PDB file of C-alpha atoms in Angstrom:
ATOM      1  CA  TRP A 197      16.027  22.103 -25.702  1.00  0.00           C
ATOM      2  CA  ILE A 198      14.416  23.328 -22.517  1.00  0.00           C
ATOM      3  CA  GLN A 199      13.680  26.221 -21.130  1.00  0.00           C
ATOM      4  CA  GLY A 200      15.128  26.680 -17.355  1.00  0.00           C
ATOM      5  CA  ALA A 201      13.291  28.963 -14.620  1.00  0.00           C
ATOM      6  CA  ASN A 202      15.692  31.759 -15.364  1.00  0.00           C
ATOM      7  CA  GLY A 203      14.310  32.004 -18.895  1.00  0.00           C
ATOM      8  CA  ASP A 204      17.921  30.400 -20.334  1.00  0.00           C
ATOM      9  CA  VAL A 205      17.219  27.660 -23.257  1.00  0.00           C
ATOM     10  CA  THR A 206      19.908  24.940 -22.978  1.00  0.00           C
ATOM     11  CA  TRP A 207      19.893  21.593 -24.606  1.00  0.00           C
ATOM     12  CA  GLU A 208      19.336  18.301 -22.722  1.00  0.00           C
ATOM     13  CA  ALA A 209      20.279  15.874 -25.205  1.00  0.00           C
ATOM     14  CA  ALA A 210      21.603  15.390 -28.883  1.00  0.00           C
ATOM     15  CA  THR A 211      22.729  13.057 -31.379  1.00  0.00           C
ATOM     16  CA  ASN A 212      25.122  15.608 -32.774  1.00  0.00           C
ATOM     17  CA  LYS A 213      26.020  19.142 -32.352  1.00  0.00           C
ATOM     18  CA  PRO A 214      23.206  21.159 -31.588  1.00  0.00           C
ATOM     19  CA  VAL A 215      21.914  24.222 -33.516  1.00  0.00           C
ATOM     20  CA  ASP A 216      22.108  27.518 -31.851  1.00  0.00           C
ATOM     21  CA  PRO A 217      19.604  28.181 -29.520  1.00  0.00           C
ATOM     22  CA  VAL A 218      18.490  31.689 -30.279  1.00  0.00           C
ATOM     23  CA  LYS A 219      17.405  30.451 -33.539  1.00  0.00           C
ATOM     24  CA  LEU A 220      14.510  28.476 -31.930  1.00  0.00           C
ATOM     25  CA  PRO A 221      10.990  29.786 -32.698  1.00  0.00           C
ATOM     26  CA  THR A 222       8.891  31.623 -30.152  1.00  0.00           C
ATOM     27  CA  ALA A 223       5.793  29.980 -31.515  1.00  0.00           C
ATOM     28  CA  ALA A 224       4.152  27.338 -28.978  1.00  0.00           C
ATOM     29  CA  ASP A 225       2.836  25.054 -31.204  1.00  0.00           C
ATOM     30  CA  GLY A 226       3.657  23.840 -34.932  1.00  0.00           C
ATOM     31  CA  ALA A 227       6.746  22.940 -36.480  1.00  0.00           C
ATOM     32  CA  ALA A 228       9.011  25.286 -38.302  1.00  0.00           C
ATOM     33  CA  PRO A 229      12.090  25.086 -40.402  1.00  0.00           C
ATOM     34  CA  LEU A 230      15.304  25.919 -39.065  1.00  0.00           C
ATOM     35  CA  GLU A 231      17.992  27.612 -41.550  1.00  0.00           C
ATOM     36  CA  SER A 232      21.078  25.835 -41.255  1.00  0.00           C
ATOM     37  CA  SER A 233      24.088  25.582 -43.841  1.00  0.00           C
ATOM     38  CA  ASP A 234      24.327  21.677 -43.011  1.00  0.00           C
ATOM     39  CA  GLY A 235      21.021  20.961 -44.374  1.00  0.00           C
ATOM     40  CA  PRO A 236      17.296  21.177 -43.599  1.00  0.00           C
ATOM     41  CA  SER A 237      15.860  21.106 -40.089  1.00  0.00           C
ATOM     42  CA  LEU A 238      12.760  21.159 -38.255  1.00  0.00           C
ATOM     43  CA  VAL A 239      11.984  22.230 -34.671  1.00  0.00           C
ATOM     44  CA  ALA A 240       8.708  21.909 -32.841  1.00  0.00           C
ATOM     45  CA  ALA A 241       7.279  22.664 -29.336  1.00  0.00           C
ATOM     46  CA  ILE A 242       7.013  19.442 -27.265  1.00  0.00           C
ATOM     47  CA  PRO A 243       3.370  19.725 -25.815  1.00  0.00           C
ATOM     48  CA  GLY A 244       3.520  19.880 -21.935  1.00  0.00           C
ATOM     49  CA  PRO A 245       3.349  22.174 -18.926  1.00  0.00           C
ATOM     50  CA  ARG A 246       7.518  22.729 -19.433  1.00  0.00           C
ATOM     51  CA  ARG A 247       8.447  24.796 -22.145  1.00  0.00           C
ATOM     52  CA  ALA A 248      10.883  22.380 -24.541  1.00  0.00           C
ATOM     53  CA  TRP A 249      11.425  21.951 -28.133  1.00  0.00           C
ATOM     54  CA  LEU A 250      12.581  19.241 -30.423  1.00  0.00           C
ATOM     55  CA  THR A 251      14.662  19.507 -33.316  1.00  0.00           C
ATOM     56  CA  ILE A 252      15.139  17.282 -36.270  1.00  0.00           C
ATOM     57  CA  GLY A 253      18.264  17.787 -38.528  1.00  0.00           C
ATOM     58  CA  PRO A 254      20.193  18.974 -40.183  1.00  0.00           C
ATOM     59  CA  ALA A 255      19.564  16.412 -42.591  1.00  0.00           C
ATOM     60  CA  PRO A 256      21.182  15.546 -45.855  1.00  0.00           C
ATOM     61  CA  ALA A 257      20.327  18.307 -48.636  1.00  0.00           C
ATOM     62  CA  SER A 258      18.149  15.954 -50.640  1.00  0.00           C
ATOM     63  CA  THR A 259      15.825  15.590 -47.672  1.00  0.00           C
ATOM     64  CA  THR A 260      12.372  17.206 -47.845  1.00  0.00           C
ATOM     65  CA  GLN A 261      10.571  18.876 -45.308  1.00  0.00           C
ATOM     66  CA  GLU A 262       7.436  16.417 -45.794  1.00  0.00           C
ATOM     67  CA  GLU A 263      10.071  13.745 -44.927  1.00  0.00           C
ATOM     68  CA  LEU A 264      11.405  15.245 -41.904  1.00  0.00           C
ATOM     69  CA  ARG A 265       7.921  16.027 -40.607  1.00  0.00           C
ATOM     70  CA  VAL A 266       7.043  12.121 -40.713  1.00  0.00           C
ATOM     71  CA  HIS A 267      10.468  11.711 -38.367  1.00  0.00           C
ATOM     72  CA  LEU A 268       9.160  14.904 -36.248  1.00  0.00           C
ATOM     73  CA  GLY A 269       5.638  13.331 -35.929  1.00  0.00           C
ATOM     74  CA  PHE A 270       6.782   9.775 -34.672  1.00  0.00           C
ATOM     75  CA  ILE A 271       9.313  11.014 -32.153  1.00  0.00           C
ATOM     76  CA  LEU A 272       7.470  14.339 -30.913  1.00  0.00           C
ATOM     77  CA  PRO A 273       5.095  12.079 -28.773  1.00  0.00           C
ATOM     78  CA  ILE A 274       7.691   9.879 -27.237  1.00  0.00           C
ATOM     79  CA  VAL A 275       9.969  12.611 -26.242  1.00  0.00           C
ATOM     80  CA  SER A 276       6.681  14.386 -24.940  1.00  0.00           C
ATOM     81  CA  GLN A 277       5.744  11.229 -22.872  1.00  0.00           C
ATOM     82  CA  PHE A 278       9.277  10.911 -21.576  1.00  0.00           C
ATOM     83  CA  LEU A 279       9.354  14.491 -20.203  1.00  0.00           C
ATOM     84  CA  GLN A 280       5.932  14.441 -18.543  1.00  0.00           C
ATOM     85  CA  SER A 281       7.066  11.367 -16.798  1.00  0.00           C
ATOM     86  CA  ALA A 282      10.479  12.950 -15.665  1.00  0.00           C
ATOM     87  CA  LEU A 283       8.500  15.764 -14.541  1.00  0.00           C
ATOM     88  CA  GLU A 284       6.268  13.760 -12.403  1.00  0.00           C
ATOM     89  CA  VAL A 285       9.052  11.802 -10.809  1.00  0.00           C
ATOM     90  CA  GLU A 286      10.610  15.244  -9.745  1.00  0.00           C
ATOM     91  CA  HIS A 287       7.247  16.081  -8.217  1.00  0.00           C
ATOM     92  CA  ALA A 288       7.215  13.084  -6.528  1.00  0.00           C
ATOM     93  CA  ALA A 289      10.485  13.333  -5.109  1.00  0.00           C
ATOM     94  CA  ASN A 290      10.054  17.040  -3.928  1.00  0.00           C
ATOM     95  CA  GLU A 291       6.829  15.850  -1.945  1.00  0.00           C
ATOM     96  CA  LEU A 292       8.620  13.049  -0.442  1.00  0.00           C
ATOM     97  CA  ALA A 293      11.530  15.333   0.901  1.00  0.00           C
ATOM     98  CA  GLU A 294       8.910  17.711   2.424  1.00  0.00           C
ATOM     99  CA  ARG A 295       7.040  14.738   4.137  1.00  0.00           C
ATOM    100  CA  TYR A 296      10.465  13.392   5.138  1.00  0.00           C
ATOM    101  CA  GLU A 297      11.323  17.245   6.890  1.00  0.00           C
ATOM    102  CA  GLU A 298       7.916  17.517   8.514  1.00  0.00           C
ATOM    103  CA  ILE A 299       8.247  13.633  10.116  1.00  0.00           C
ATOM    104  CA  ASN A 300      11.961  14.505  11.169  1.00  0.00           C
ATOM    105  CA  LEU A 301      10.793  17.530  12.692  1.00  0.00           C
ATOM    106  CA  LEU A 302       7.968  15.842  14.742  1.00  0.00           C
ATOM    107  CA  TYR A 303      10.701  13.274  15.974  1.00  0.00           C
ATOM    108  CA  THR A 304      13.200  16.052  16.909  1.00  0.00           C
ATOM    109  CA  ILE A 305       9.983  17.868  18.804  1.00  0.00           C
ATOM    110  CA  SER A 306       9.182  15.088  20.618  1.00  0.00           C
ATOM    111  CA  GLU A 307      12.803  14.334  21.885  1.00  0.00           C
ATOM    112  CA  ILE A 308      13.095  17.841  22.821  1.00  0.00           C
ATOM    113  CA  LEU A 309       9.852  17.728  24.734  1.00  0.00           C
ATOM    114  CA  GLY A 310      11.071  14.312  26.610  1.00  0.00           C
ATOM    115  CA  ARG A 311      14.323  15.801  28.032  1.00  0.00           C
ATOM    116  CA  THR A 312      13.170  19.510  28.680  1.00  0.00           C
ATOM    117  CA  VAL A 313      11.285  20.826  31.658  1.00  0.00           C
ATOM    118  CA  ALA A 314      11.437  24.603  31.066  1.00  0.00           C
ATOM    119  CA  LEU A 315       8.904  25.990  28.685  1.00  0.00           C
ATOM    120  CA  GLU A 316      11.153  28.477  27.396  1.00  0.00           C
ATOM    121  CA  GLU A 317      14.059  26.299  26.931  1.00  0.00           C
ATOM    122  CA  ALA A 318      11.841  23.968  24.853  1.00  0.00           C
ATOM    123  CA  ALA A 319       9.888  26.872  22.979  1.00  0.00           C
ATOM    124  CA  ARG A 320      13.526  28.101  21.746  1.00  0.00           C
ATOM    125  CA  THR A 321      14.732  25.005  20.792  1.00  0.00           C
ATOM    126  CA  ILE A 322      11.802  23.881  18.877  1.00  0.00           C
ATOM    127  CA  LEU A 323      11.516  27.109  17.193  1.00  0.00           C
ATOM    128  CA  SER A 324      14.783  26.895  15.900  1.00  0.00           C
ATOM    129  CA  GLU A 325      13.896  23.387  14.476  1.00  0.00           C
ATOM    130  CA  ILE A 326      10.772  24.749  12.713  1.00  0.00           C
ATOM    131  CA  SER A 327      12.116  27.924  11.743  1.00  0.00           C
ATOM    132  CA  GLU A 328      15.085  25.807   9.766  1.00  0.00           C
ATOM    133  CA  THR A 329      12.523  23.590   8.373  1.00  0.00           C
ATOM    134  CA  VAL A 330      10.583  26.182   6.337  1.00  0.00           C
ATOM    135  CA  GLY A 331      13.622  28.785   6.089  1.00  0.00           C
ATOM    136  CA  ALA A 332      12.121  31.448   8.106  1.00  0.00           C
ATOM    137  CA  ARG A 333      14.889  33.827   9.362  1.00  0.00           C
ATOM    138  CA  ARG A 334      12.293  35.792  12.140  1.00  0.00           C
ATOM    139  CA  ALA A 335       9.908  33.822  14.363  1.00  0.00           C
ATOM    140  CA  ALA A 336       8.023  34.227  17.545  1.00  0.00           C
ATOM    141  CA  VAL A 337       6.124  31.884  19.905  1.00  0.00           C
ATOM    142  CA  LEU A 338       3.682  33.603  21.794  1.00  0.00           C
ATOM    143  CA  VAL A 339       1.649  31.797  24.798  1.00  0.00           C
ATOM    144  CA  HIS A 340      -1.431  32.467  26.234  1.00  0.00           C
ATOM    145  CA  ASP A 341      -1.439  34.195  29.596  1.00  0.00           C
ATOM    146  CA  ALA A 342      -4.783  33.835  31.087  1.00  0.00           C
ATOM    147  CA  THR A 343      -3.976  36.515  33.837  1.00  0.00           C
ATOM    148  CA  ALA A 344      -2.886  39.205  31.468  1.00  0.00           C
ATOM    149  CA  LYS A 345      -5.226  38.131  28.899  1.00  0.00           C
ATOM    150  CA  ALA A 346      -2.759  38.386  26.152  1.00  0.00           C
ATOM    151  CA  LEU A 347      -0.146  36.470  24.171  1.00  0.00           C
ATOM    152  CA  VAL A 348       3.255  36.698  25.535  1.00  0.00           C
ATOM    153  CA  PRO A 349       6.422  35.903  24.064  1.00  0.00           C
ATOM    154  CA  VAL A 350       8.426  32.961  25.145  1.00  0.00           C
ATOM    155  CA  ALA A 351      10.652  32.481  22.319  1.00  0.00           C
ATOM    156  CA  THR A 352      11.907  34.567  19.415  1.00  0.00           C
ATOM    157  CA  LEU A 353      14.044  34.482  16.331  1.00  0.00           C
ATOM    158  CA  GLY A 354      15.930  37.128  14.404  1.00  0.00           C
ATOM    159  CA  VAL A 355      14.811  39.642  16.785  1.00  0.00           C
ATOM    160  CA  PRO A 356      15.604  40.039  20.772  1.00  0.00           C
ATOM    161  CA  ALA A 357      12.845  39.014  22.639  1.00  0.00           C
ATOM    162  CA  GLN A 358      12.561  42.357  24.678  1.00  0.00           C
ATOM    163  CA  ASP A 359      11.542  43.597  21.350  1.00  0.00           C
ATOM    164  CA  VAL A 360       8.295  41.762  21.308  1.00  0.00           C
ATOM    165  CA  ALA A 361       5.516  43.238  23.229  1.00  0.00           C
ATOM    166  CA  ALA A 362       2.636  41.219  24.701  1.00  0.00           C
ATOM    167  CA  LEU A 363      -0.390  41.330  22.277  1.00  0.00           C
ATOM    168  CA  PRO A 364      -3.836  41.544  23.952  1.00  0.00           C
ATOM    169  CA  LEU A 365      -6.379  38.736  22.940  1.00  0.00           C
ATOM    170  CA  ASP A 366      -9.029  40.936  22.215  1.00  0.00           C
ATOM    171  CA  GLY A 367      -6.726  43.005  20.026  1.00  0.00           C
ATOM    172  CA  ASP A 368      -6.547  43.329  16.464  1.00  0.00           C
ATOM    173  CA  SER A 369      -3.119  41.660  15.865  1.00  0.00           C
ATOM    174  CA  VAL A 370      -3.031  38.553  13.557  1.00  0.00           C
ATOM    175  CA  SER A 371      -1.824  36.528  16.398  1.00  0.00           C
ATOM    176  CA  ALA A 372      -4.693  36.943  18.499  1.00  0.00           C
ATOM    177  CA  GLU A 373      -7.041  36.349  15.593  1.00  0.00           C
ATOM    178  CA  VAL A 374      -5.635  33.061  14.837  1.00  0.00           C
ATOM    179  CA  PHE A 375      -5.517  32.100  18.687  1.00  0.00           C
ATOM    180  CA  ARG A 376      -9.424  33.036  18.848  1.00  0.00           C
ATOM    181  CA  THR A 377     -10.523  31.246  15.647  1.00  0.00           C
ATOM    182  CA  LEU A 378      -7.996  28.335  15.962  1.00  0.00           C
ATOM    183  CA  HIS A 379      -7.361  28.797  11.880  1.00  0.00           C
ATOM    184  CA  PRO A 380      -3.810  29.210  10.535  1.00  0.00           C
ATOM    185  CA  LYS A 381      -3.267  32.253   8.284  1.00  0.00           C
ATOM    186  CA  ILE A 382      -0.890  33.088   5.487  1.00  0.00           C
ATOM    187  CA  LEU A 383      -0.195  36.702   5.061  1.00  0.00           C
ATOM    188  CA  GLU A 384       1.232  38.389   1.973  1.00  0.00           C
ATOM    189  CA  PRO A 385       3.848  41.119   2.371  1.00  0.00           C
ATOM    190  CA  GLY A 386       2.130  44.354   3.368  1.00  0.00           C
ATOM    191  CA  GLU A 387      -1.351  42.423   4.512  1.00  0.00           C
ATOM    192  CA  SER A 388      -2.558  43.166   7.587  1.00  0.00           C
ATOM    193  CA  THR A 389       0.700  44.502   9.064  1.00  0.00           C
ATOM    194  CA  ARG A 390       0.157  45.338  12.798  1.00  0.00           C
ATOM    195  CA  ASP A 391       2.573  47.473  14.915  1.00  0.00           C
ATOM    196  CA  GLY A 392       2.882  44.641  17.869  1.00  0.00           C
ATOM    197  CA  GLU A 393       4.153  41.970  15.282  1.00  0.00           C
ATOM    198  CA  ARG A 394       6.533  44.240  13.116  1.00  0.00           C
ATOM    199  CA  PRO A 395       9.274  43.222  15.158  1.00  0.00           C
ATOM    200  CA  PHE A 396       9.159  39.512  14.221  1.00  0.00           C
ATOM    201  CA  ARG A 397       7.565  40.118  10.681  1.00  0.00           C
ATOM    202  CA  LYS A 398       9.333  40.997   7.385  1.00  0.00           C
ATOM    203  CA  GLY A 399       7.176  40.319   4.194  1.00  0.00           C
ATOM    204  CA  ALA A 400       4.924  37.330   4.169  1.00  0.00           C
ATOM    205  CA  MET A 401       3.956  35.677   7.522  1.00  0.00           C
ATOM    206  CA  LEU A 402       2.755  32.218   8.422  1.00  0.00           C
ATOM    207  CA  SER A 403       0.459  32.149  11.681  1.00  0.00           C
ATOM    208  CA  VAL A 404      -0.595  28.855  13.046  1.00  0.00           C
ATOM    209  CA  PRO A 405      -2.078  28.250  16.314  1.00  0.00           C
ATOM    210  CA  ILE A 406      -0.421  25.980  19.107  1.00  0.00           C
ATOM    211  CA  MET A 407      -3.037  23.197  20.112  1.00  0.00           C
ATOM    212  CA  TRP A 408      -3.164  20.834  22.953  1.00  0.00           C
ATOM    213  CA  THR A 409      -5.571  18.089  22.801  1.00  0.00           C
ATOM    214  CA  SER A 410      -7.016  17.420  26.573  1.00  0.00           C
ATOM    215  CA  PRO A 411      -7.519  13.756  28.159  1.00  0.00           C
ATOM    216  CA  ARG A 412     -10.862  14.375  27.481  1.00  0.00           C
ATOM    217  CA  GLY A 413     -10.359  14.698  23.988  1.00  0.00           C
ATOM    218  CA  GLY A 414     -10.975  18.470  23.334  1.00  0.00           C
ATOM    219  CA  ALA A 415      -8.604  20.357  21.488  1.00  0.00           C
ATOM    220  CA  GLU A 416      -7.226  23.624  23.361  1.00  0.00           C
ATOM    221  CA  PRO A 417      -5.341  26.529  22.219  1.00  0.00           C
ATOM    222  CA  LEU A 418      -1.991  27.290  23.847  1.00  0.00           C
ATOM    223  CA  GLY A 419      -0.738  29.925  22.062  1.00  0.00           C
ATOM    224  CA  VAL A 420       0.475  30.752  18.246  1.00  0.00           C
ATOM    225  CA  VAL A 421       3.840  30.428  16.375  1.00  0.00           C
ATOM    226  CA  ASN A 422       4.581  33.036  13.691  1.00  0.00           C
ATOM    227  CA  LEU A 423       7.181  32.520  10.977  1.00  0.00           C
ATOM    228  CA  SER A 424       8.365  35.166   8.475  1.00  0.00           C
ATOM    229  CA  ASP A 425      11.262  36.465   6.241  1.00  0.00           C
ATOM    230  CA  ARG A 426      11.628  33.279   4.568  1.00  0.00           C
ATOM    231  CA  ARG A 427      15.055  32.621   2.885  1.00  0.00           C
ATOM    232  CA  SER A 428      13.990  31.167  -0.460  1.00  0.00           C
ATOM    233  CA  ASP A 429      11.352  34.004  -0.992  1.00  0.00           C
ATOM    234  CA  GLN A 430       8.671  31.327  -1.929  1.00  0.00           C
ATOM    235  CA  PRO A 431       5.231  31.731  -0.401  1.00  0.00           C
ATOM    236  CA  PHE A 432       4.173  29.891   2.761  1.00  0.00           C
ATOM    237  CA  THR A 433       1.863  27.006   2.362  1.00  0.00           C
TER     238      THR A 433
END
């Protein structure tokens, strides 16, 4: 038996008809007998990060609880090792999928920059690709305007561009801070909410500096990209 993310307990495998999961004990460890008209049974929590249980039985009526415990002691470590291995494979697959998305995004951006000469057009397309990768429904690319000493919007998603105002570099906005410090920030819902960023922010927000490496090798900031309103409701990383 395995408990899913929604709390439901379902059986993964059985050699015969499984017992009703409602009868599973809530104890986190130890073995407990299960009441069954078909014969004696034992259930025990499977060690590991995932909540799971192993049931032995129903057995013939003549079987003692001690005999069942011998079988349980033999099978439980094997099932525990199998579940742990399956969990590691699942995590590895998820990590590979994330890396593939990142690499694919980099290739896409390279292609966009290779065939585009207009800043606004490139920014809009790149912002769309980035937002799709992280599942953000609101986003904005702000570029440094040295004359105005501000970050001005060149591309937006989920909000009209005219609703986003320029943000002064010496202001208290998160975007200005990220541009000045060159360090990305992850903001939780309600944290550091600023009026100038309300149009492109809903809930948590990821703010990342856009960097350029000069021919001399130094890194210079060009602007900031902000992503918010994630479709999965998962936190940004």
